[in-house]
């Protein structure tokens, strides 16, 4: 009988600990928005978006634009450094580096590089480098855009990258099997977790990820091994963005920002 009671207590507390912790979002403001894709904010008050394949940087006084029709459709934009913005055109295997006025600093066509590179994922890394996933060797590498030198840093992997995000010191991705990995600048790859199927996913950093399913947003912290359910009024939305405790919900009507405090 004691064993049964003990097993019941263990099962109860295991189930309790696995429940998502609720975080209530506090609405701060709304923004009228007519773009196709919202990309986020910077610390200077600008927000970034794409409309009709034109990249925009806007605040209350200014609207800057960048477009390059000759390179086709924009694949990815990295805005983590407002003074070195990456615009990636995968179909032309090309990166455009922009300054804070959206002027071109540098254009890099990897098809012209001495090292064979076909880039399908890129991001800004530290020390004048780009993260590159090179499908030629199926490896993550670092590309020095001043020296125009590429070096692979991690072992090859064959599973297709479904979604990725990076910061200066790590490259994180989700593969087709919903495995969530991160790679540091030394090439160490770590499995962070296995994710459920979701409608939309946002990697915040190498330890934190947000995903939405049926209008419910969950934040998962791999380091703390905890999950948080973000409570907001919206149940239907296109995408969301998170930075510095602000969760931005993108709908057809505009953008609503919520303050959320993660324990």
PDB file of C-alpha atoms in Angstrom:
ATOM      1  CA  UNK A   1       0.000   0.000   0.000  1.00  0.00           C
ATOM      2  CA  UNK A   2       2.851   2.380   0.861  1.00  0.00           C
ATOM      3  CA  UNK A   3       4.435   1.685  -2.526  1.00  0.00           C
ATOM      4  CA  UNK A   4       1.165   2.539  -4.273  1.00  0.00           C
ATOM      5  CA  UNK A   5       0.830   5.823  -2.355  1.00  0.00           C
ATOM      6  CA  UNK A   6       4.467   6.675  -3.089  1.00  0.00           C
ATOM      7  CA  UNK A   7       4.007   5.995  -6.809  1.00  0.00           C
ATOM      8  CA  UNK A   8       0.846   8.106  -6.811  1.00  0.00           C
ATOM      9  CA  UNK A   9       2.679  11.056  -5.218  1.00  0.00           C
ATOM     10  CA  UNK A  10       5.561  10.784  -7.701  1.00  0.00           C
ATOM     11  CA  UNK A  11       3.144  10.591 -10.629  1.00  0.00           C
ATOM     12  CA  UNK A  12       1.129  13.563  -9.336  1.00  0.00           C
ATOM     13  CA  UNK A  13       4.117  15.832  -8.887  1.00  0.00           C
ATOM     14  CA  UNK A  14       5.640  14.743 -12.195  1.00  0.00           C
ATOM     15  CA  UNK A  15       2.403  15.666 -13.970  1.00  0.00           C
ATOM     16  CA  UNK A  16       2.215  18.934 -12.055  1.00  0.00           C
ATOM     17  CA  UNK A  17       5.770  19.920 -12.943  1.00  0.00           C
ATOM     18  CA  UNK A  18       5.121  19.152 -16.623  1.00  0.00           C
ATOM     19  CA  UNK A  19       2.250  21.607 -16.836  1.00  0.00           C
ATOM     20  CA  UNK A  20       2.961  24.875 -18.604  1.00  0.00           C
ATOM     21  CA  UNK A  21       3.450  27.923 -16.401  1.00  0.00           C
ATOM     22  CA  UNK A  22       1.172  30.752 -17.483  1.00  0.00           C
ATOM     23  CA  UNK A  23       2.538  34.200 -18.315  1.00  0.00           C
ATOM     24  CA  UNK A  24       0.001  36.978 -18.782  1.00  0.00           C
ATOM     25  CA  UNK A  25       0.843  39.472 -21.516  1.00  0.00           C
ATOM     26  CA  UNK A  26       0.225  43.136 -20.712  1.00  0.00           C
ATOM     27  CA  UNK A  27      -0.766  45.189 -23.762  1.00  0.00           C
ATOM     28  CA  UNK A  28       1.455  48.225 -24.353  1.00  0.00           C
ATOM     29  CA  UNK A  29       0.503  49.668 -27.759  1.00  0.00           C
ATOM     30  CA  UNK A  30      -0.692  48.906 -31.293  1.00  0.00           C
ATOM     31  CA  UNK A  31       0.772  49.779 -34.657  1.00  0.00           C
ATOM     32  CA  UNK A  32      -0.992  50.173 -38.000  1.00  0.00           C
ATOM     33  CA  UNK A  33       0.876  47.954 -40.420  1.00  0.00           C
ATOM     34  CA  UNK A  34       0.376  47.164 -44.101  1.00  0.00           C
ATOM     35  CA  UNK A  35       3.439  45.082 -44.921  1.00  0.00           C
ATOM     36  CA  UNK A  36       3.717  41.486 -46.108  1.00  0.00           C
ATOM     37  CA  UNK A  37       6.205  40.367 -43.452  1.00  0.00           C
ATOM     38  CA  UNK A  38       7.081  42.000 -40.127  1.00  0.00           C
ATOM     39  CA  UNK A  39      10.763  41.558 -39.216  1.00  0.00           C
ATOM     40  CA  UNK A  40      11.066  43.283 -35.839  1.00  0.00           C
ATOM     41  CA  UNK A  41      12.365  46.370 -34.052  1.00  0.00           C
ATOM     42  CA  UNK A  42      15.727  47.821 -33.151  1.00  0.00           C
ATOM     43  CA  UNK A  43      16.760  49.736 -30.036  1.00  0.00           C
ATOM     44  CA  UNK A  44      16.592  53.067 -31.888  1.00  0.00           C
ATOM     45  CA  UNK A  45      12.828  52.980 -32.419  1.00  0.00           C
ATOM     46  CA  UNK A  46      12.773  51.732 -36.008  1.00  0.00           C
ATOM     47  CA  UNK A  47      10.760  48.748 -37.163  1.00  0.00           C
ATOM     48  CA  UNK A  48      11.504  46.630 -40.206  1.00  0.00           C
ATOM     49  CA  UNK A  49       9.293  44.883 -42.732  1.00  0.00           C
ATOM     50  CA  UNK A  50       8.999  43.641 -46.309  1.00  0.00           C
ATOM     51  CA  UNK A  51       6.287  44.760 -48.707  1.00  0.00           C
ATOM     52  CA  UNK A  52       6.146  43.762 -52.372  1.00  0.00           C
ATOM     53  CA  UNK A  53       9.705  42.436 -52.067  1.00  0.00           C
ATOM     54  CA  UNK A  54      10.956  45.854 -50.875  1.00  0.00           C
ATOM     55  CA  UNK A  55      12.774  46.067 -47.539  1.00  0.00           C
ATOM     56  CA  UNK A  56      11.574  48.956 -45.305  1.00  0.00           C
ATOM     57  CA  UNK A  57      12.998  50.605 -42.209  1.00  0.00           C
ATOM     58  CA  UNK A  58      10.540  53.011 -40.621  1.00  0.00           C
ATOM     59  CA  UNK A  59       9.802  55.141 -37.573  1.00  0.00           C
ATOM     60  CA  UNK A  60       7.424  58.065 -36.994  1.00  0.00           C
ATOM     61  CA  UNK A  61       9.549  60.463 -39.067  1.00  0.00           C
ATOM     62  CA  UNK A  62      11.410  58.357 -41.613  1.00  0.00           C
ATOM     63  CA  UNK A  63      10.834  55.581 -44.098  1.00  0.00           C
ATOM     64  CA  UNK A  64      13.921  54.072 -45.727  1.00  0.00           C
ATOM     65  CA  UNK A  65      13.719  51.485 -48.507  1.00  0.00           C
ATOM     66  CA  UNK A  66      15.980  48.981 -50.204  1.00  0.00           C
ATOM     67  CA  UNK A  67      15.159  46.923 -53.272  1.00  0.00           C
ATOM     68  CA  UNK A  68      17.208  44.961 -55.759  1.00  0.00           C
ATOM     69  CA  UNK A  69      15.018  43.646 -58.551  1.00  0.00           C
ATOM     70  CA  UNK A  70      17.906  41.958 -60.342  1.00  0.00           C
ATOM     71  CA  UNK A  71      18.398  39.486 -57.454  1.00  0.00           C
ATOM     72  CA  UNK A  72      14.797  38.307 -57.306  1.00  0.00           C
ATOM     73  CA  UNK A  73      12.895  37.488 -54.122  1.00  0.00           C
ATOM     74  CA  UNK A  74      14.318  38.298 -50.683  1.00  0.00           C
ATOM     75  CA  UNK A  75      14.871  35.072 -48.731  1.00  0.00           C
ATOM     76  CA  UNK A  76      16.052  36.281 -45.314  1.00  0.00           C
ATOM     77  CA  UNK A  77      16.958  39.530 -43.554  1.00  0.00           C
ATOM     78  CA  UNK A  78      19.110  39.706 -40.421  1.00  0.00           C
ATOM     79  CA  UNK A  79      18.614  42.941 -38.439  1.00  0.00           C
ATOM     80  CA  UNK A  80      20.407  42.092 -35.199  1.00  0.00           C
ATOM     81  CA  UNK A  81      22.979  44.813 -35.962  1.00  0.00           C
ATOM     82  CA  UNK A  82      21.195  47.907 -37.430  1.00  0.00           C
ATOM     83  CA  UNK A  83      24.541  49.128 -38.831  1.00  0.00           C
ATOM     84  CA  UNK A  84      25.278  45.837 -40.633  1.00  0.00           C
ATOM     85  CA  UNK A  85      22.052  44.418 -42.023  1.00  0.00           C
ATOM     86  CA  UNK A  86      22.122  41.232 -44.089  1.00  0.00           C
ATOM     87  CA  UNK A  87      19.763  40.772 -47.033  1.00  0.00           C
ATOM     88  CA  UNK A  88      19.987  37.235 -48.426  1.00  0.00           C
ATOM     89  CA  UNK A  89      18.874  36.239 -51.925  1.00  0.00           C
ATOM     90  CA  UNK A  90      19.089  32.457 -51.993  1.00  0.00           C
ATOM     91  CA  UNK A  91      18.160  32.017 -55.660  1.00  0.00           C
ATOM     92  CA  UNK A  92      21.212  34.059 -56.655  1.00  0.00           C
ATOM     93  CA  UNK A  93      23.445  32.720 -53.846  1.00  0.00           C
ATOM     94  CA  UNK A  94      24.093  36.328 -52.821  1.00  0.00           C
ATOM     95  CA  UNK A  95      24.283  38.435 -49.668  1.00  0.00           C
ATOM     96  CA  UNK A  96      23.915  42.226 -49.623  1.00  0.00           C
ATOM     97  CA  UNK A  97      25.297  44.010 -46.564  1.00  0.00           C
ATOM     98  CA  UNK A  98      23.567  47.329 -45.741  1.00  0.00           C
ATOM     99  CA  UNK A  99      24.381  50.202 -43.389  1.00  0.00           C
ATOM    100  CA  UNK A 100      21.879  51.938 -41.098  1.00  0.00           C
ATOM    101  CA  UNK A 101      20.635  54.088 -44.009  1.00  0.00           C
ATOM    102  CA  UNK A 102      20.066  50.948 -46.128  1.00  0.00           C
ATOM    103  CA  UNK A 103      22.965  51.818 -48.412  1.00  0.00           C
ATOM    104  CA  UNK A 104      24.950  48.910 -49.817  1.00  0.00           C
ATOM    105  CA  UNK A 105      28.240  48.287 -48.021  1.00  0.00           C
ATOM    106  CA  UNK A 106      29.155  45.074 -49.768  1.00  0.00           C
ATOM    107  CA  UNK A 107      27.753  42.539 -52.204  1.00  0.00           C
ATOM    108  CA  UNK A 108      28.923  38.922 -51.974  1.00  0.00           C
ATOM    109  CA  UNK A 109      28.100  36.333 -54.619  1.00  0.00           C
ATOM    110  CA  UNK A 110      29.161  32.977 -53.184  1.00  0.00           C
ATOM    111  CA  UNK A 111      29.104  31.432 -56.679  1.00  0.00           C
ATOM    112  CA  UNK A 112      32.182  33.536 -57.445  1.00  0.00           C
ATOM    113  CA  UNK A 113      34.083  32.451 -54.335  1.00  0.00           C
ATOM    114  CA  UNK A 114      37.221  30.331 -54.528  1.00  0.00           C
ATOM    115  CA  UNK A 115      35.636  27.845 -52.114  1.00  0.00           C
ATOM    116  CA  UNK A 116      32.509  26.154 -53.526  1.00  0.00           C
ATOM    117  CA  UNK A 117      29.549  27.502 -51.526  1.00  0.00           C
ATOM    118  CA  UNK A 118      25.837  27.105 -52.026  1.00  0.00           C
ATOM    119  CA  UNK A 119      24.293  28.960 -49.101  1.00  0.00           C
ATOM    120  CA  UNK A 120      20.814  28.030 -47.883  1.00  0.00           C
ATOM    121  CA  UNK A 121      21.081  29.679 -44.448  1.00  0.00           C
ATOM    122  CA  UNK A 122      22.994  32.802 -43.423  1.00  0.00           C
ATOM    123  CA  UNK A 123      23.301  35.093 -40.409  1.00  0.00           C
ATOM    124  CA  UNK A 124      25.572  37.707 -38.889  1.00  0.00           C
ATOM    125  CA  UNK A 125      28.262  36.288 -36.587  1.00  0.00           C
ATOM    126  CA  UNK A 126      30.983  37.948 -34.529  1.00  0.00           C
ATOM    127  CA  UNK A 127      34.319  39.326 -35.778  1.00  0.00           C
ATOM    128  CA  UNK A 128      33.312  40.330 -39.335  1.00  0.00           C
ATOM    129  CA  UNK A 129      31.879  36.911 -40.105  1.00  0.00           C
ATOM    130  CA  UNK A 130      28.696  35.360 -41.469  1.00  0.00           C
ATOM    131  CA  UNK A 131      27.159  32.083 -40.425  1.00  0.00           C
ATOM    132  CA  UNK A 132      26.738  29.943 -43.537  1.00  0.00           C
ATOM    133  CA  UNK A 133      25.071  26.578 -44.017  1.00  0.00           C
ATOM    134  CA  UNK A 134      26.745  25.274 -47.143  1.00  0.00           C
ATOM    135  CA  UNK A 135      24.783  22.550 -48.933  1.00  0.00           C
ATOM    136  CA  UNK A 136      27.879  21.672 -50.983  1.00  0.00           C
ATOM    137  CA  UNK A 137      29.389  19.962 -47.937  1.00  0.00           C
ATOM    138  CA  UNK A 138      26.265  19.971 -45.689  1.00  0.00           C
ATOM    139  CA  UNK A 139      28.198  21.827 -43.010  1.00  0.00           C
ATOM    140  CA  UNK A 140      27.837  24.973 -40.953  1.00  0.00           C
ATOM    141  CA  UNK A 141      30.729  27.349 -41.475  1.00  0.00           C
ATOM    142  CA  UNK A 142      31.942  30.885 -40.886  1.00  0.00           C
ATOM    143  CA  UNK A 143      32.671  33.304 -43.723  1.00  0.00           C
ATOM    144  CA  UNK A 144      34.977  36.279 -43.142  1.00  0.00           C
ATOM    145  CA  UNK A 145      33.461  38.906 -45.436  1.00  0.00           C
ATOM    146  CA  UNK A 146      36.523  41.194 -45.256  1.00  0.00           C
ATOM    147  CA  UNK A 147      39.047  38.491 -46.145  1.00  0.00           C
ATOM    148  CA  UNK A 148      36.485  36.574 -48.265  1.00  0.00           C
ATOM    149  CA  UNK A 149      37.475  33.321 -46.590  1.00  0.00           C
ATOM    150  CA  UNK A 150      35.190  30.421 -45.656  1.00  0.00           C
ATOM    151  CA  UNK A 151      35.891  27.622 -43.189  1.00  0.00           C
ATOM    152  CA  UNK A 152      33.627  24.773 -42.165  1.00  0.00           C
ATOM    153  CA  UNK A 153      33.423  24.417 -38.389  1.00  0.00           C
ATOM    154  CA  UNK A 154      30.983  21.559 -37.720  1.00  0.00           C
ATOM    155  CA  UNK A 155      30.501  17.982 -38.812  1.00  0.00           C
ATOM    156  CA  UNK A 156      28.179  17.407 -41.793  1.00  0.00           C
ATOM    157  CA  UNK A 157      24.494  16.612 -41.230  1.00  0.00           C
ATOM    158  CA  UNK A 158      21.975  15.462 -43.796  1.00  0.00           C
ATOM    159  CA  UNK A 159      18.619  16.449 -42.283  1.00  0.00           C
ATOM    160  CA  UNK A 160      17.141  19.499 -44.013  1.00  0.00           C
ATOM    161  CA  UNK A 161      16.977  22.769 -42.070  1.00  0.00           C
ATOM    162  CA  UNK A 162      13.325  23.758 -41.747  1.00  0.00           C
ATOM    163  CA  UNK A 163      13.852  26.958 -39.760  1.00  0.00           C
ATOM    164  CA  UNK A 164      16.892  28.756 -38.374  1.00  0.00           C
ATOM    165  CA  UNK A 165      17.974  31.812 -36.414  1.00  0.00           C
ATOM    166  CA  UNK A 166      21.350  33.070 -35.259  1.00  0.00           C
ATOM    167  CA  UNK A 167      23.086  35.568 -33.043  1.00  0.00           C
ATOM    168  CA  UNK A 168      26.727  36.646 -32.914  1.00  0.00           C
ATOM    169  CA  UNK A 169      27.861  33.518 -31.052  1.00  0.00           C
ATOM    170  CA  UNK A 170      25.466  30.727 -32.014  1.00  0.00           C
ATOM    171  CA  UNK A 171      23.509  29.309 -34.942  1.00  0.00           C
ATOM    172  CA  UNK A 172      20.272  27.499 -34.062  1.00  0.00           C
ATOM    173  CA  UNK A 173      17.959  25.492 -36.281  1.00  0.00           C
ATOM    174  CA  UNK A 174      15.082  23.022 -36.448  1.00  0.00           C
ATOM    175  CA  UNK A 175      15.241  20.117 -38.871  1.00  0.00           C
ATOM    176  CA  UNK A 176      12.440  18.278 -40.664  1.00  0.00           C
ATOM    177  CA  UNK A 177      12.080  15.897 -37.710  1.00  0.00           C
ATOM    178  CA  UNK A 178      11.505  18.856 -35.333  1.00  0.00           C
ATOM    179  CA  UNK A 179      14.863  18.366 -33.626  1.00  0.00           C
ATOM    180  CA  UNK A 180      16.125  21.672 -32.223  1.00  0.00           C
ATOM    181  CA  UNK A 181      19.911  22.165 -32.374  1.00  0.00           C
ATOM    182  CA  UNK A 182      22.450  24.892 -31.748  1.00  0.00           C
ATOM    183  CA  UNK A 183      26.041  25.308 -32.900  1.00  0.00           C
ATOM    184  CA  UNK A 184      28.619  27.618 -31.310  1.00  0.00           C
ATOM    185  CA  UNK A 185      31.486  29.395 -33.070  1.00  0.00           C
ATOM    186  CA  UNK A 186      33.789  26.462 -32.255  1.00  0.00           C
ATOM    187  CA  UNK A 187      31.544  24.018 -34.116  1.00  0.00           C
ATOM    188  CA  UNK A 188      30.028  22.268 -31.089  1.00  0.00           C
ATOM    189  CA  UNK A 189      26.509  21.073 -31.949  1.00  0.00           C
ATOM    190  CA  UNK A 190      24.030  20.473 -29.107  1.00  0.00           C
ATOM    191  CA  UNK A 191      20.560  18.937 -29.301  1.00  0.00           C
ATOM    192  CA  UNK A 192      18.331  21.347 -27.335  1.00  0.00           C
ATOM    193  CA  UNK A 193      15.104  19.381 -27.595  1.00  0.00           C
ATOM    194  CA  UNK A 194      12.469  17.758 -29.770  1.00  0.00           C
ATOM    195  CA  UNK A 195       9.573  20.084 -30.545  1.00  0.00           C
ATOM    196  CA  UNK A 196       5.908  19.378 -31.235  1.00  0.00           C
ATOM    197  CA  UNK A 197       4.376  20.245 -34.597  1.00  0.00           C
ATOM    198  CA  UNK A 198       3.403  23.915 -34.668  1.00  0.00           C
ATOM    199  CA  UNK A 199       1.946  26.596 -36.926  1.00  0.00           C
ATOM    200  CA  UNK A 200       4.798  29.047 -36.403  1.00  0.00           C
ATOM    201  CA  UNK A 201       8.158  28.927 -34.622  1.00  0.00           C
ATOM    202  CA  UNK A 202      10.552  31.622 -33.406  1.00  0.00           C
ATOM    203  CA  UNK A 203      14.010  30.814 -32.027  1.00  0.00           C
ATOM    204  CA  UNK A 204      14.878  33.492 -29.453  1.00  0.00           C
ATOM    205  CA  UNK A 205      18.361  32.242 -28.575  1.00  0.00           C
ATOM    206  CA  UNK A 206      20.175  28.925 -28.217  1.00  0.00           C
ATOM    207  CA  UNK A 207      18.197  28.092 -25.052  1.00  0.00           C
ATOM    208  CA  UNK A 208      14.764  29.622 -25.675  1.00  0.00           C
ATOM    209  CA  UNK A 209      12.187  29.042 -28.376  1.00  0.00           C
ATOM    210  CA  UNK A 210       8.572  30.100 -28.948  1.00  0.00           C
ATOM    211  CA  UNK A 211       6.023  28.232 -31.011  1.00  0.00           C
ATOM    212  CA  UNK A 212       2.317  28.594 -31.699  1.00  0.00           C
ATOM    213  CA  UNK A 213      -0.286  25.917 -32.240  1.00  0.00           C
ATOM    214  CA  UNK A 214      -4.020  26.608 -32.641  1.00  0.00           C
ATOM    215  CA  UNK A 215      -3.579  30.149 -31.298  1.00  0.00           C
ATOM    216  CA  UNK A 216      -1.627  29.122 -28.177  1.00  0.00           C
ATOM    217  CA  UNK A 217       1.920  30.462 -27.835  1.00  0.00           C
ATOM    218  CA  UNK A 218       4.376  28.396 -25.806  1.00  0.00           C
ATOM    219  CA  UNK A 219       7.839  29.458 -24.697  1.00  0.00           C
ATOM    220  CA  UNK A 220      10.220  26.589 -24.039  1.00  0.00           C
ATOM    221  CA  UNK A 221      13.421  27.080 -22.060  1.00  0.00           C
ATOM    222  CA  UNK A 222      15.875  24.231 -22.664  1.00  0.00           C
ATOM    223  CA  UNK A 223      18.289  25.384 -19.969  1.00  0.00           C
ATOM    224  CA  UNK A 224      15.638  25.622 -17.228  1.00  0.00           C
ATOM    225  CA  UNK A 225      13.684  22.673 -18.679  1.00  0.00           C
ATOM    226  CA  UNK A 226      10.438  24.611 -18.329  1.00  0.00           C
ATOM    227  CA  UNK A 227       7.544  25.595 -20.583  1.00  0.00           C
ATOM    228  CA  UNK A 228       5.470  28.759 -20.353  1.00  0.00           C
ATOM    229  CA  UNK A 229       2.110  29.445 -21.965  1.00  0.00           C
ATOM    230  CA  UNK A 230       1.788  33.066 -23.077  1.00  0.00           C
ATOM    231  CA  UNK A 231      -1.739  34.349 -22.427  1.00  0.00           C
ATOM    232  CA  UNK A 232      -2.927  37.027 -24.857  1.00  0.00           C
ATOM    233  CA  UNK A 233      -6.414  37.841 -26.248  1.00  0.00           C
ATOM    234  CA  UNK A 234      -5.541  37.085 -29.906  1.00  0.00           C
ATOM    235  CA  UNK A 235      -6.280  33.534 -31.004  1.00  0.00           C
ATOM    236  CA  UNK A 236      -5.628  34.041 -34.706  1.00  0.00           C
ATOM    237  CA  UNK A 237      -2.501  35.751 -36.004  1.00  0.00           C
ATOM    238  CA  UNK A 238      -0.017  35.458 -38.840  1.00  0.00           C
ATOM    239  CA  UNK A 239       3.298  35.633 -37.000  1.00  0.00           C
ATOM    240  CA  UNK A 240       4.888  36.986 -33.856  1.00  0.00           C
ATOM    241  CA  UNK A 241       8.199  38.504 -32.824  1.00  0.00           C
ATOM    242  CA  UNK A 242       9.902  38.693 -29.428  1.00  0.00           C
ATOM    243  CA  UNK A 243      12.686  40.916 -28.162  1.00  0.00           C
ATOM    244  CA  UNK A 244      13.591  42.436 -24.782  1.00  0.00           C
ATOM    245  CA  UNK A 245      10.377  41.239 -23.062  1.00  0.00           C
ATOM    246  CA  UNK A 246       8.123  42.626 -25.808  1.00  0.00           C
ATOM    247  CA  UNK A 247       5.959  40.157 -27.723  1.00  0.00           C
ATOM    248  CA  UNK A 248       4.669  41.592 -31.010  1.00  0.00           C
ATOM    249  CA  UNK A 249       1.623  39.909 -32.565  1.00  0.00           C
ATOM    250  CA  UNK A 250       1.245  40.404 -36.313  1.00  0.00           C
ATOM    251  CA  UNK A 251      -2.331  40.207 -37.693  1.00  0.00           C
ATOM    252  CA  UNK A 252      -4.085  41.504 -40.824  1.00  0.00           C
ATOM    253  CA  UNK A 253      -5.154  44.594 -38.821  1.00  0.00           C
ATOM    254  CA  UNK A 254      -1.696  45.533 -37.583  1.00  0.00           C
ATOM    255  CA  UNK A 255       0.739  44.815 -34.772  1.00  0.00           C
ATOM    256  CA  UNK A 256      -0.105  44.616 -31.079  1.00  0.00           C
ATOM    257  CA  UNK A 257       2.718  44.681 -28.538  1.00  0.00           C
ATOM    258  CA  UNK A 258       2.604  42.963 -25.142  1.00  0.00           C
ATOM    259  CA  UNK A 259       4.976  43.166 -22.224  1.00  0.00           C
ATOM    260  CA  UNK A 260       5.765  39.724 -20.878  1.00  0.00           C
ATOM    261  CA  UNK A 261       7.940  38.898 -17.888  1.00  0.00           C
ATOM    262  CA  UNK A 262       9.646  35.509 -18.031  1.00  0.00           C
ATOM    263  CA  UNK A 263      10.479  34.160 -14.532  1.00  0.00           C
TER     264      UNK A 263
END
